[in-house]
Amino acid sequence: MTHIGSDETIAGRAVGTQLKTDGVKNVLCVIQEAGNVGLEQRCAGVKETLGGTVTNIQVDNNNLQTAQSIIAAKLQSNKSIDGVVTLGAQVAAKAETAISTAGSSAKLVTFDLNATVAKDITAGKMLFAVDQQPYLQGYLAVTMLTQYKSNLNVLGGGQPVLTGPNLITKDNAAAILPLAAGGTR
């Protein structure tokens, strides 16, 4: 009936736009799952709006230590990289360490939110995160199906019902932190 969630290209564009506003010009976009079109769409969206350079690198989500080493090596070999975009919170922690190890001042952002990411944003270790609000995705799907079953209501007009991108920044991360820790954000 409809898609409830985030559009990966639109979310990527939001990231590119915000990074551009923050003065970032050369981004390393870390793809942690080979062949995942959604992750590639995120990086492509960043590239569309950044107005600078976006370089995609492939790492293995199942080997995060090696991923950390690959990110650090790329940052050491190209000192002009001033932004790192990870496409999942689990890779963000390794990218944070890689930035430090490489002696880089690159700004870190990530897709997807958890309590650790919210803490890192609050502490200034991460610039922002994209929250696609998965709890809301599930809640709205059940609500919409219930309304369809009981009253034949259809929301969205055949278009996606977007739950993101919602950027979590230093301005709102402290308020979001307890909700992320509780599993509803």
Short mmCIF file of C-alpha atoms in Angstrom, two decimals:
data_model
loop_
_atom_site.label_atom_id
_atom_site.label_comp_id
_atom_site.label_asym_id
_atom_site.label_seq_id
_atom_site.Cartn_x
_atom_site.Cartn_y
_atom_site.Cartn_z
CA MET A 1 0.00 0.00 0.00
CA THR A 2 2.86 2.37 0.82
CA HIS A 3 6.47 2.51 1.92
CA ILE A 4 7.03 3.81 5.45
CA GLY A 5 10.62 4.74 6.04
CA SER A 6 13.47 6.84 4.79
CA ASP A 7 14.44 7.44 1.19
CA GLU A 8 18.18 6.76 1.07
CA THR A 9 18.90 9.29 -1.69
CA ILE A 10 16.98 12.06 0.07
CA ALA A 11 18.79 11.23 3.31
CA GLY A 12 22.16 11.32 1.55
CA ARG A 13 21.33 14.69 0.06
CA ALA A 14 20.49 16.04 3.53
CA VAL A 15 23.89 14.85 4.77
CA GLY A 16 25.72 16.44 1.84
CA THR A 17 23.87 19.71 2.33
CA GLN A 18 24.64 19.82 6.06
CA LEU A 19 28.31 18.91 5.51
CA LYS A 20 28.59 21.67 2.90
CA THR A 21 27.10 24.12 5.42
CA ASP A 22 29.70 22.92 7.93
CA GLY A 23 32.50 23.64 5.45
CA VAL A 24 33.39 20.04 4.57
CA LYS A 25 34.77 19.62 1.04
CA ASN A 26 36.33 16.14 0.77
CA VAL A 27 34.35 13.20 2.15
CA LEU A 28 35.18 9.57 2.65
CA CYS A 29 31.93 7.55 2.46
CA VAL A 30 32.33 4.16 4.14
CA ILE A 31 30.17 1.34 2.68
CA GLN A 32 30.10 -1.63 5.04
CA GLU A 33 28.05 -4.11 3.00
CA ALA A 34 29.01 -4.96 -0.56
CA GLY A 35 26.18 -4.78 -3.07
CA ASN A 36 23.74 -2.98 -0.76
CA VAL A 37 22.05 -0.54 -3.12
CA GLY A 38 20.59 1.50 -0.24
CA LEU A 39 24.07 2.22 1.11
CA GLU A 40 25.30 3.21 -2.35
CA GLN A 41 22.29 5.54 -2.66
CA ARG A 42 23.25 7.21 0.61
CA CYS A 43 26.75 8.00 -0.70
CA ALA A 44 25.38 9.12 -4.08
CA GLY A 45 23.00 11.51 -2.31
CA VAL A 46 25.90 12.99 -0.32
CA LYS A 47 27.81 13.51 -3.56
CA GLU A 48 24.84 15.25 -5.23
CA THR A 49 24.69 18.08 -2.71
CA LEU A 50 28.16 18.35 -1.14
CA GLY A 51 29.67 20.27 -4.03
CA GLY A 52 33.04 18.70 -3.27
CA THR A 53 34.70 15.32 -3.51
CA VAL A 54 33.13 12.08 -2.25
CA THR A 55 35.20 8.92 -2.31
CA ASN A 56 33.50 5.62 -1.50
CA ILE A 57 35.45 2.89 0.25
CA GLN A 58 34.33 -0.65 0.92
CA VAL A 59 34.82 -2.29 4.31
CA ASP A 60 33.43 -5.49 5.82
CA ASN A 61 30.78 -5.07 8.50
CA ASN A 62 31.80 -8.48 9.84
CA ASN A 63 35.41 -7.40 10.39
CA LEU A 64 35.28 -4.01 12.07
CA GLN A 65 38.93 -4.03 13.19
CA THR A 66 40.06 -4.28 9.58
CA ALA A 67 37.49 -1.63 8.66
CA GLN A 68 39.08 0.69 11.21
CA SER A 69 42.53 0.06 9.69
CA ILE A 70 41.27 0.69 6.14
CA ILE A 71 39.67 4.01 7.16
CA ALA A 72 42.80 5.11 9.05
CA ALA A 73 45.05 4.20 6.10
CA LYS A 74 42.88 6.20 3.70
CA LEU A 75 42.95 9.23 6.03
CA GLN A 76 46.74 8.96 6.40
CA SER A 77 47.27 8.72 2.65
CA ASN A 78 44.98 11.66 1.84
CA LYS A 79 45.25 14.47 4.37
CA SER A 80 42.73 16.58 2.42
CA ILE A 81 39.84 14.37 3.58
CA ASP A 82 37.94 16.55 6.03
CA GLY A 83 34.78 14.47 6.45
CA VAL A 84 33.95 10.82 7.09
CA VAL A 85 30.43 9.50 6.55
CA THR A 86 29.62 6.08 7.91
CA LEU A 87 26.42 4.38 6.85
CA GLY A 88 25.71 2.57 10.10
CA ALA A 89 26.31 3.29 13.77
CA GLN A 90 28.45 0.17 14.27
CA VAL A 91 31.05 1.48 11.82
CA ALA A 92 30.97 4.99 13.28
CA ALA A 93 32.76 3.94 16.47
CA LYS A 94 35.58 2.39 14.44
CA ALA A 95 35.76 5.45 12.19
CA GLU A 96 36.05 7.67 15.27
CA THR A 97 39.08 5.66 16.41
CA ALA A 98 40.50 5.64 12.87
CA ILE A 99 40.29 9.44 12.66
CA SER A 100 42.18 9.73 15.93
CA THR A 101 44.77 7.08 14.95
CA ALA A 102 45.41 8.83 11.64
CA GLY A 103 45.87 12.18 13.34
CA SER A 104 43.07 13.54 11.18
CA SER A 105 40.72 16.39 12.01
CA ALA A 106 37.99 15.02 9.72
CA LYS A 107 34.44 15.59 10.91
CA LEU A 108 32.50 12.38 11.51
CA VAL A 109 28.83 11.82 10.72
CA THR A 110 26.81 8.65 10.54
CA PHE A 111 23.54 7.23 9.42
CA ASP A 112 21.43 5.50 12.04
CA LEU A 113 21.18 6.33 15.68
CA ASN A 114 21.82 4.57 18.95
CA ALA A 115 22.66 5.76 22.46
CA THR A 116 26.42 5.67 21.82
CA VAL A 117 26.05 7.88 18.75
CA ALA A 118 23.84 10.33 20.69
CA LYS A 119 26.50 10.48 23.45
CA ASP A 120 29.26 11.07 20.89
CA ILE A 121 27.31 13.93 19.31
CA THR A 122 26.68 15.47 22.73
CA ALA A 123 30.40 15.16 23.53
CA GLY A 124 31.41 16.76 20.22
CA LYS A 125 33.07 13.58 18.89
CA MET A 126 30.58 13.37 16.03
CA LEU A 127 29.01 16.21 14.08
CA PHE A 128 25.56 14.69 13.53
CA ALA A 129 23.64 11.50 12.74
CA VAL A 130 20.76 10.65 10.45
CA ASP A 131 17.87 9.09 12.34
CA GLN A 132 15.36 7.33 10.12
CA GLN A 133 13.25 6.64 13.21
CA PRO A 134 12.77 2.85 12.87
CA TYR A 135 10.46 2.68 15.90
CA LEU A 136 8.14 5.10 14.12
CA GLN A 137 8.35 3.01 10.94
CA GLY A 138 7.00 -0.03 12.77
CA TYR A 139 4.43 1.92 14.76
CA LEU A 140 3.02 3.70 11.72
CA ALA A 141 2.85 0.48 9.71
CA VAL A 142 0.74 -1.24 12.38
CA THR A 143 -1.44 1.85 12.83
CA MET A 144 -1.98 2.22 9.10
CA LEU A 145 -2.82 -1.47 8.64
CA THR A 146 -5.24 -1.32 11.57
CA GLN A 147 -6.98 1.69 10.04
CA TYR A 148 -7.14 -0.02 6.65
CA LYS A 149 -8.57 -3.21 8.16
CA SER A 150 -11.20 -1.38 10.25
CA ASN A 151 -12.10 1.51 7.96
CA LEU A 152 -10.34 1.03 4.58
CA ASN A 153 -8.26 4.17 5.22
CA VAL A 154 -5.16 4.51 3.05
CA LEU A 155 -2.47 7.05 3.88
CA GLY A 156 0.25 8.35 1.60
CA GLY A 157 -1.70 8.64 -1.63
CA GLY A 158 0.47 5.97 -3.22
CA GLN A 159 3.62 7.85 -2.22
CA PRO A 160 6.14 6.93 0.48
CA VAL A 161 5.50 8.13 4.02
CA LEU A 162 8.94 9.35 5.06
CA THR A 163 10.18 9.03 8.62
CA GLY A 164 13.52 10.63 7.84
CA PRO A 165 15.97 12.03 7.37
CA ASN A 166 15.91 13.54 10.82
CA LEU A 167 19.30 15.01 11.73
CA ILE A 168 20.43 14.57 15.32
CA THR A 169 22.86 17.37 16.13
CA LYS A 170 24.50 18.79 19.22
CA ASP A 171 21.37 20.96 19.60
CA ASN A 172 19.00 18.02 20.11
CA ALA A 173 21.20 14.99 20.96
CA ALA A 174 20.93 15.38 24.75
CA ALA A 175 17.12 15.27 24.56
CA ILE A 176 17.22 12.27 22.21
CA LEU A 177 19.80 10.32 24.25
CA PRO A 178 17.43 8.79 26.85
CA LEU A 179 14.98 7.86 24.08
CA ALA A 180 17.75 6.18 22.05
CA ALA A 181 18.88 4.33 25.19
CA GLY A 182 15.27 3.22 25.69
CA GLY A 183 15.02 1.82 22.16
CA THR A 184 12.36 4.15 20.80
CA ARG A 185 14.81 6.33 18.86
#
